């Protein structure tokens, strides 16, 4: 396993009993580990034309913005309801621990834009699939997904349905 993955901290029973939360904050707090993690997220996409990285509130923002700089493209936030001004589109979805929704600004991306979806953890896959469905409603081309951590035992990859390449920097 790459060195930076040692800084991923397992927090049992957070935010609910039975969930082992993968805390990436120690990775982000360490300059070398953070750089390695962003490099691992970017690695498969370096030769792929991408217009923007779309990242999911909130930990996805911490990865998506530096990833967009590394790939020399723009960044578009997918946010919890009520946070974005102007006209928005919304997609509801089920979480490993609850229910939620994502919104995007309706004019954030031009139809046909080539977008890479980014989040910190792929668990059941509901969040990333909802993000994909949301952007597809804007006629966005999802060229792939990149997550820092895939929890393979939760089967989230099956929900992605091979729509586009899905890259995980590390898999547990
Ligand atoms: P899911 O929709 O089940 O794939 O859940 C993924 C989303 O929930 C991501 O935005 C993660 O930040 C968060 N998440 C789900 N499970 C965990 C976990 N075990 N540790 C950290 N974050 C998680």
PDB file of N, CA and C and ligand atoms in Angstrom, residues 19-22 59 94-97 119-127 151, ligand 1:
ATOM      1  N   UNK A  19     -20.948   1.889  11.677  1.00  0.00           N
ATOM      2  CA  UNK A  19     -20.194   2.453  10.550  1.00  0.00           C
ATOM      3  C   UNK A  19     -18.730   2.631  10.973  1.00  0.00           C
ATOM      4  N   UNK A  20     -17.809   2.135  10.146  1.00  0.00           N
ATOM      5  CA  UNK A  20     -16.383   2.446  10.361  1.00  0.00           C
ATOM      6  C   UNK A  20     -16.030   3.567   9.392  1.00  0.00           C
ATOM      7  N   UNK A  21     -15.901   4.754   9.935  1.00  0.00           N
ATOM      8  CA  UNK A  21     -15.672   5.956   9.129  1.00  0.00           C
ATOM      9  C   UNK A  21     -14.205   6.047   8.724  1.00  0.00           C
ATOM     10  N   UNK A  22     -13.956   6.246   7.438  1.00  0.00           N
ATOM     11  CA  UNK A  22     -12.599   6.428   6.934  1.00  0.00           C
ATOM     12  C   UNK A  22     -12.277   7.920   6.988  1.00  0.00           C
ATOM     13  N   UNK A  59     -16.146  16.722   1.667  1.00  0.00           N
ATOM     14  CA  UNK A  59     -14.750  16.267   1.569  1.00  0.00           C
ATOM     15  C   UNK A  59     -14.304  16.160   0.118  1.00  0.00           C
ATOM     16  N   UNK A  94     -30.019   7.637  -1.719  1.00  0.00           N
ATOM     17  CA  UNK A  94     -29.867   6.972  -0.423  1.00  0.00           C
ATOM     18  C   UNK A  94     -28.386   6.855  -0.087  1.00  0.00           C
ATOM     19  N   UNK A  95     -28.030   7.044   1.185  1.00  0.00           N
ATOM     20  CA  UNK A  95     -26.657   6.946   1.687  1.00  0.00           C
ATOM     21  C   UNK A  95     -26.478   5.659   2.481  1.00  0.00           C
ATOM     22  N   UNK A  96     -25.186   5.330   2.765  1.00  0.00           N
ATOM     23  CA  UNK A  96     -24.909   4.228   3.686  1.00  0.00           C
ATOM     24  C   UNK A  96     -25.547   4.540   5.042  1.00  0.00           C
ATOM     25  N   UNK A  97     -25.572   5.840   5.399  1.00  0.00           N
ATOM     26  CA  UNK A  97     -26.192   6.231   6.670  1.00  0.00           C
ATOM     27  C   UNK A  97     -27.187   7.370   6.466  1.00  0.00           C
ATOM     28  N   UNK A 119     -14.896  12.037  -5.479  1.00  0.00           N
ATOM     29  CA  UNK A 119     -15.332  12.048  -4.082  1.00  0.00           C
ATOM     30  C   UNK A 119     -14.266  11.373  -3.235  1.00  0.00           C
ATOM     31  N   UNK A 120     -14.407  11.481  -1.905  1.00  0.00           N
ATOM     32  CA  UNK A 120     -13.386  10.877  -1.037  1.00  0.00           C
ATOM     33  C   UNK A 120     -13.569   9.366  -0.939  1.00  0.00           C
ATOM     34  N   UNK A 121     -14.814   8.916  -0.676  1.00  0.00           N
ATOM     35  CA  UNK A 121     -15.051   7.493  -0.405  1.00  0.00           C
ATOM     36  C   UNK A 121     -16.178   6.965  -1.285  1.00  0.00           C
ATOM     37  N   UNK A 122     -15.951   5.813  -1.924  1.00  0.00           N
ATOM     38  CA  UNK A 122     -17.037   5.079  -2.589  1.00  0.00           C
ATOM     39  C   UNK A 122     -17.472   3.990  -1.611  1.00  0.00           C
ATOM     40  N   UNK A 123     -18.681   4.120  -1.079  1.00  0.00           N
ATOM     41  CA  UNK A 123     -19.197   3.118  -0.138  1.00  0.00           C
ATOM     42  C   UNK A 123     -20.244   2.281  -0.881  1.00  0.00           C
ATOM     43  N   UNK A 124     -21.529   2.592  -0.723  1.00  0.00           N
ATOM     44  CA  UNK A 124     -22.558   1.840  -1.458  1.00  0.00           C
ATOM     45  C   UNK A 124     -22.681   2.309  -2.906  1.00  0.00           C
ATOM     46  N   UNK A 125     -22.071   3.440  -3.213  1.00  0.00           N
ATOM     47  CA  UNK A 125     -22.091   3.945  -4.593  1.00  0.00           C
ATOM     48  C   UNK A 125     -23.261   4.853  -4.898  1.00  0.00           C
ATOM     49  N   UNK A 126     -24.162   5.041  -3.940  1.00  0.00           N
ATOM     50  CA  UNK A 126     -25.349   5.865  -4.189  1.00  0.00           C
ATOM     51  C   UNK A 126     -25.013   7.316  -4.504  1.00  0.00           C
ATOM     52  N   UNK A 127     -24.043   7.854  -3.784  1.00  0.00           N
ATOM     53  CA  UNK A 127     -23.700   9.271  -3.958  1.00  0.00           C
ATOM     54  C   UNK A 127     -23.113   9.524  -5.348  1.00  0.00           C
ATOM     55  N   UNK A 151     -14.551   1.241  -0.700  1.00  0.00           N
ATOM     56  CA  UNK A 151     -14.856   0.184   0.265  1.00  0.00           C
ATOM     57  C   UNK A 151     -15.459  -0.970  -0.532  1.00  0.00           C
TER      58      UNK A 151
HETATM   59  P1  LIG B   1     -22.151   6.001  -0.689  1.00  0.00           P
HETATM   60  O1  LIG B   1     -23.189   6.839  -1.327  1.00  0.00           O
HETATM   61  O2  LIG B   1     -22.726   4.929   0.194  1.00  0.00           O
HETATM   62  O3  LIG B   1     -21.147   5.446  -1.680  1.00  0.00           O
HETATM   63  O4  LIG B   1     -21.357   6.927   0.314  1.00  0.00           O
HETATM   64  C1  LIG B   1     -20.357   7.766  -0.128  1.00  0.00           C
HETATM   65  C2  LIG B   1     -20.434   9.116   0.536  1.00  0.00           C
HETATM   66  O5  LIG B   1     -20.656   9.002   1.938  1.00  0.00           O
HETATM   67  C3  LIG B   1     -19.123   9.851   0.351  1.00  0.00           C
HETATM   68  O6  LIG B   1     -19.432  11.213   0.077  1.00  0.00           O
HETATM   69  C4  LIG B   1     -18.409   9.679   1.664  1.00  0.00           C
HETATM   70  O7  LIG B   1     -17.848  10.893   2.078  1.00  0.00           O
HETATM   71  C5  LIG B   1     -19.461   9.212   2.658  1.00  0.00           C
HETATM   72  N1  LIG B   1     -19.140   7.938   3.297  1.00  0.00           N
HETATM   73  C6  LIG B   1     -19.867   6.802   3.220  1.00  0.00           C
HETATM   74  N2  LIG B   1     -19.340   5.819   3.956  1.00  0.00           N
HETATM   75  C7  LIG B   1     -18.223   6.332   4.495  1.00  0.00           C
HETATM   76  C8  LIG B   1     -17.200   5.800   5.351  1.00  0.00           C
HETATM   77  N3  LIG B   1     -17.247   4.542   5.802  1.00  0.00           N
HETATM   78  N4  LIG B   1     -16.183   6.606   5.700  1.00  0.00           N
HETATM   79  C9  LIG B   1     -16.124   7.885   5.237  1.00  0.00           C
HETATM   80  N5  LIG B   1     -17.049   8.443   4.448  1.00  0.00           N
HETATM   81  C10 LIG B   1     -18.086   7.683   4.076  1.00  0.00           C
END
